[in-house]
mmCIF file of C-alpha atoms in Angstrom:
data_model
loop_
_atom_site.group_PDB
_atom_site.id
_atom_site.type_symbol
_atom_site.label_atom_id
_atom_site.label_comp_id
_atom_site.label_asym_id
_atom_site.label_seq_id
_atom_site.Cartn_x
_atom_site.Cartn_y
_atom_site.Cartn_z
ATOM 1 C CA UNK A 1315 -12.320 8.489 -6.864
ATOM 2 C CA UNK A 1316 -9.370 10.071 -8.678
ATOM 3 C CA UNK A 1317 -7.173 8.506 -5.766
ATOM 4 C CA UNK A 1318 -8.611 5.329 -6.812
ATOM 5 C CA UNK A 1319 -8.147 5.424 -10.405
ATOM 6 C CA UNK A 1320 -4.625 6.584 -10.418
ATOM 7 C CA UNK A 1321 -3.977 3.187 -8.229
ATOM 8 C CA UNK A 1322 -5.960 0.763 -10.322
ATOM 9 C CA UNK A 1323 -4.196 2.394 -13.415
ATOM 10 C CA UNK A 1324 -1.070 1.233 -12.417
ATOM 11 C CA UNK A 1325 -2.369 -1.973 -11.158
ATOM 12 C CA UNK A 1326 -3.774 -2.352 -14.593
ATOM 13 C CA UNK A 1327 -0.632 -1.644 -16.276
ATOM 14 C CA UNK A 1328 1.144 -4.308 -14.375
ATOM 15 C CA UNK A 1329 -0.957 -6.919 -16.029
ATOM 16 C CA UNK A 1330 -0.722 -5.487 -19.516
ATOM 17 C CA UNK A 1331 2.962 -5.874 -19.164
ATOM 18 C CA UNK A 1332 2.883 -9.105 -17.178
ATOM 19 C CA UNK A 1333 5.122 -7.604 -14.266
ATOM 20 C CA UNK A 1334 5.828 -11.394 -12.917
ATOM 21 C CA UNK A 1335 4.519 -11.297 -8.983
ATOM 22 C CA UNK A 1336 2.153 -11.239 -7.038
ATOM 23 C CA UNK A 1337 -0.264 -8.329 -5.404
ATOM 24 C CA UNK A 1338 -0.129 -6.596 -1.737
ATOM 25 C CA UNK A 1339 -1.676 -3.873 -0.138
ATOM 26 C CA UNK A 1340 0.012 -2.788 3.228
ATOM 27 C CA UNK A 1341 -2.397 -0.869 5.372
ATOM 28 C CA UNK A 1342 -6.160 -2.071 4.282
ATOM 29 C CA UNK A 1343 -7.952 -1.046 7.001
ATOM 30 C CA UNK A 1344 -11.616 -2.184 6.237
ATOM 31 C CA UNK A 1345 -10.550 -3.115 2.291
ATOM 32 C CA UNK A 1346 -11.864 0.019 0.649
ATOM 33 C CA UNK A 1347 -9.019 -0.170 -1.622
ATOM 34 C CA UNK A 1348 -8.374 -3.325 -1.664
ATOM 35 C CA UNK A 1349 -11.905 -4.314 -3.226
ATOM 36 C CA UNK A 1350 -11.143 -2.447 -6.245
ATOM 37 C CA UNK A 1351 -7.460 -4.233 -6.371
ATOM 38 C CA UNK A 1352 -9.419 -8.035 -5.946
ATOM 39 C CA UNK A 1353 -12.304 -6.774 -8.695
ATOM 40 C CA UNK A 1354 -9.378 -5.974 -11.046
ATOM 41 C CA UNK A 1355 -7.510 -9.002 -10.483
ATOM 42 C CA UNK A 1356 -10.613 -10.830 -11.100
ATOM 43 C CA UNK A 1357 -11.221 -8.748 -14.085
ATOM 44 C CA UNK A 1358 -8.244 -9.177 -16.007
ATOM 45 C CA UNK A 1359 -8.576 -13.502 -15.404
ATOM 46 C CA UNK A 1360 -5.084 -12.736 -13.074
ATOM 47 C CA UNK A 1361 -3.855 -15.531 -11.439
ATOM 48 C CA UNK A 1362 -2.033 -13.406 -9.019
ATOM 49 C CA UNK A 1363 -2.640 -13.897 -5.480
ATOM 50 C CA UNK A 1364 -3.413 -10.450 -3.729
ATOM 51 C CA UNK A 1365 -2.218 -10.521 0.128
ATOM 52 C CA UNK A 1366 -3.350 -7.458 2.307
ATOM 53 C CA UNK A 1367 -1.774 -6.499 5.768
ATOM 54 C CA UNK A 1368 -2.749 -4.336 8.855
ATOM 55 C CA UNK A 1369 -2.213 -4.352 12.684
ATOM 56 C CA UNK A 1370 -6.008 -4.528 12.774
ATOM 57 C CA UNK A 1371 -5.462 -2.858 15.572
ATOM 58 C CA UNK A 1372 -5.213 1.209 14.747
ATOM 59 C CA UNK A 1373 -2.362 3.039 13.734
ATOM 60 C CA UNK A 1374 0.870 2.508 15.962
ATOM 61 C CA UNK A 1375 2.361 5.479 17.643
ATOM 62 C CA UNK A 1376 4.053 8.046 15.486
ATOM 63 C CA UNK A 1377 7.252 8.939 15.671
ATOM 64 C CA UNK A 1378 8.918 12.371 15.584
ATOM 65 C CA UNK A 1379 9.474 11.853 12.388
ATOM 66 C CA UNK A 1380 5.309 12.115 12.126
ATOM 67 C CA UNK A 1381 5.309 15.501 13.622
ATOM 68 C CA UNK A 1382 3.202 17.959 12.270
ATOM 69 C CA UNK A 1383 1.252 20.997 13.036
ATOM 70 C CA UNK A 1384 -1.706 19.741 11.086
ATOM 71 C CA UNK A 1385 -1.461 15.998 11.984
ATOM 72 C CA UNK A 1386 -4.975 14.733 11.857
ATOM 73 C CA UNK A 1387 -4.143 10.672 12.896
ATOM 74 C CA UNK A 1388 -3.197 9.148 16.528
ATOM 75 C CA UNK A 1389 -2.025 6.157 17.674
ATOM 76 C CA UNK A 1390 -5.101 3.434 17.580
ATOM 77 C CA UNK A 1391 -7.065 5.336 14.954
ATOM 78 C CA UNK A 1392 -8.674 3.795 11.820
ATOM 79 C CA UNK A 1393 -8.688 0.270 13.746
ATOM 80 C CA UNK A 1394 -11.131 -2.169 12.014
ATOM 81 C CA UNK A 1395 -11.625 -6.000 12.132
ATOM 82 C CA UNK A 1396 -10.721 -8.889 10.314
ATOM 83 C CA UNK A 1397 -14.287 -9.878 9.937
ATOM 84 C CA UNK A 1398 -15.488 -6.414 8.931
ATOM 85 C CA UNK A 1399 -12.363 -7.144 5.864
ATOM 86 C CA UNK A 1400 -14.076 -10.010 4.966
ATOM 87 C CA UNK A 1401 -17.853 -8.824 5.823
ATOM 88 C CA UNK A 1402 -17.375 -6.275 3.461
ATOM 89 C CA UNK A 1403 -15.788 -8.533 0.835
ATOM 90 C CA UNK A 1404 -18.852 -10.958 1.336
ATOM 91 C CA UNK A 1405 -21.479 -8.213 0.536
ATOM 92 C CA UNK A 1406 -19.954 -6.773 -2.516
ATOM 93 C CA UNK A 1407 -19.211 -10.795 -3.938
ATOM 94 C CA UNK A 1408 -15.450 -9.864 -4.380
ATOM 95 C CA UNK A 1409 -13.272 -12.945 -3.027
ATOM 96 C CA UNK A 1410 -11.455 -12.428 -0.355
ATOM 97 C CA UNK A 1411 -7.353 -11.787 -0.431
ATOM 98 C CA UNK A 1412 -5.229 -13.043 1.246
ATOM 99 C CA UNK A 1413 -5.307 -12.056 4.673
ATOM 100 C CA UNK A 1414 -2.055 -10.870 7.162
ATOM 101 C CA UNK A 1415 -2.501 -10.065 10.692
ATOM 102 C CA UNK A 1416 0.093 -8.157 12.758
ATOM 103 C CA UNK A 1417 2.784 -5.368 12.016
ATOM 104 C CA UNK A 1418 4.633 -4.765 8.715
ATOM 105 C CA UNK A 1419 7.820 -5.253 9.950
ATOM 106 C CA UNK A 1420 6.841 -8.840 11.729
ATOM 107 C CA UNK A 1421 5.271 -10.674 8.352
ATOM 108 C CA UNK A 1422 6.108 -13.024 5.559
ATOM 109 C CA UNK A 1423 5.779 -11.479 2.119
ATOM 110 C CA UNK A 1424 5.346 -13.503 -1.371
ATOM 111 C CA UNK A 1425 8.864 -14.531 -2.864
ATOM 112 C CA UNK A 1426 8.363 -11.856 -6.364
ATOM 113 C CA UNK A 1427 6.103 -8.886 -5.989
ATOM 114 C CA UNK A 1428 4.426 -7.171 -9.061
ATOM 115 C CA UNK A 1429 2.376 -4.203 -7.421
ATOM 116 C CA UNK A 1430 2.394 -2.522 -4.222
ATOM 117 C CA UNK A 1431 0.164 -0.112 -2.368
ATOM 118 C CA UNK A 1432 1.169 1.505 0.659
ATOM 119 C CA UNK A 1433 -0.959 3.109 2.862
ATOM 120 C CA UNK A 1434 0.505 2.953 6.149
ATOM 121 C CA UNK A 1435 -0.004 6.939 7.355
ATOM 122 C CA UNK A 1436 3.110 6.712 9.580
ATOM 123 C CA UNK A 1437 7.046 7.309 9.145
ATOM 124 C CA UNK A 1438 7.605 3.688 10.192
ATOM 125 C CA UNK A 1439 5.226 1.843 8.975
ATOM 126 C CA UNK A 1440 5.967 3.196 5.245
ATOM 127 C CA UNK A 1441 9.510 2.388 6.140
ATOM 128 C CA UNK A 1442 9.121 -1.157 7.142
ATOM 129 C CA UNK A 1443 6.653 -1.509 4.217
ATOM 130 C CA UNK A 1444 9.477 -0.847 2.358
ATOM 131 C CA UNK A 1445 12.287 -2.600 3.357
ATOM 132 C CA UNK A 1446 9.822 -5.861 3.200
ATOM 133 C CA UNK A 1447 8.811 -4.774 -0.178
ATOM 134 C CA UNK A 1448 11.775 -3.591 -2.006
ATOM 135 C CA UNK A 1449 13.967 -6.299 -2.323
ATOM 136 C CA UNK A 1450 10.828 -8.766 -3.966
ATOM 137 C CA UNK A 1451 9.734 -6.220 -6.630
ATOM 138 C CA UNK A 1452 10.556 -7.560 -10.078
ATOM 139 C CA UNK A 1453 11.783 -5.622 -12.870
ATOM 140 C CA UNK A 1454 8.964 -3.047 -14.160
ATOM 141 C CA UNK A 1455 6.738 -3.671 -10.461
ATOM 142 C CA UNK A 1456 4.879 -0.079 -9.346
ATOM 143 C CA UNK A 1457 4.673 0.674 -6.024
ATOM 144 C CA UNK A 1458 1.852 3.503 -4.794
ATOM 145 C CA UNK A 1459 2.305 5.310 -1.798
ATOM 146 C CA UNK A 1460 -0.885 6.404 -0.173
ATOM 147 C CA UNK A 1461 -0.628 10.366 1.028
ATOM 148 C CA UNK A 1462 2.828 11.600 -0.319
ATOM 149 C CA UNK A 1463 2.944 14.881 -0.024
ATOM 150 C CA UNK A 1464 -0.597 15.207 2.717
ATOM 151 C CA UNK A 1465 0.930 17.975 4.887
ATOM 152 C CA UNK A 1466 -1.204 16.211 7.978
ATOM 153 C CA UNK A 1467 0.621 12.889 7.602
ATOM 154 C CA UNK A 1468 4.427 13.965 7.121
ATOM 155 C CA UNK A 1469 6.216 10.760 7.867
ATOM 156 C CA UNK A 1470 5.018 9.380 4.750
ATOM 157 C CA UNK A 1471 6.882 11.157 2.127
ATOM 158 C CA UNK A 1472 10.223 11.230 4.770
ATOM 159 C CA UNK A 1473 10.044 7.489 4.513
ATOM 160 C CA UNK A 1474 9.752 7.091 1.000
ATOM 161 C CA UNK A 1475 12.443 10.217 0.164
ATOM 162 C CA UNK A 1476 14.679 8.133 2.616
ATOM 163 C CA UNK A 1477 14.714 4.947 1.665
ATOM 164 C CA UNK A 1478 14.765 5.790 -2.249
ATOM 165 C CA UNK A 1479 17.227 8.590 -1.843
ATOM 166 C CA UNK A 1480 20.210 6.261 -3.324
ATOM 167 C CA UNK A 1481 18.199 3.663 -4.821
ATOM 168 C CA UNK A 1482 17.122 4.419 -8.834
ATOM 169 C CA UNK A 1483 13.510 4.616 -9.873
ATOM 170 C CA UNK A 1484 10.754 7.326 -11.439
ATOM 171 C CA UNK A 1485 8.670 9.095 -9.337
ATOM 172 C CA UNK A 1486 5.909 11.120 -9.317
ATOM 173 C CA UNK A 1487 2.915 12.141 -7.906
ATOM 174 C CA UNK A 1488 -0.523 13.287 -7.795
ATOM 175 C CA UNK A 1489 -3.077 14.153 -5.302
ATOM 176 C CA UNK A 1490 -0.809 12.790 -2.321
ATOM 177 C CA UNK A 1491 -0.407 9.219 -4.483
ATOM 178 C CA UNK A 1492 3.291 8.736 -4.970
ATOM 179 C CA UNK A 1493 3.850 6.340 -7.935
ATOM 180 C CA UNK A 1494 7.044 4.738 -7.838
ATOM 181 C CA UNK A 1495 8.413 2.546 -10.820
ATOM 182 C CA UNK A 1496 11.344 -0.001 -10.838
#
């Protein structure tokens, strides 16, 4: 899929450029994207630690910033369990990442981050992701955000645009994946 190639290409660039820091995914669900990220880290022989974060109880309650006439996601949707995530990795023989259960705002993150993938679907989840990850980004880091500009999930773009409005960065997007270079 085009999204996967774009995200993995960005991760590969940070590995090639030897950007310092670990790799994080906020909103891993059952691990569909996480398995590609971990496989790339393994393929490239990277010693970076990969951390995945999820509530494992589904999406939080949407806020007014998420209101859209064609919103398709609601509180509790996309719930997965930690055992489902682990079993998915075991099924494909891929190293299990460090798993963190809880809301993004309540988590501990690596001191330095070279690559981040945000897939929080709602405004507050993306805002919490930025607030926690942004101060830890290494120079040259890349943050990719899923569903940026996707009409049913308007809160994603709102949170990104609001958080980044006064910060220097290069931003572009392609088929609902925003890429920010720092």
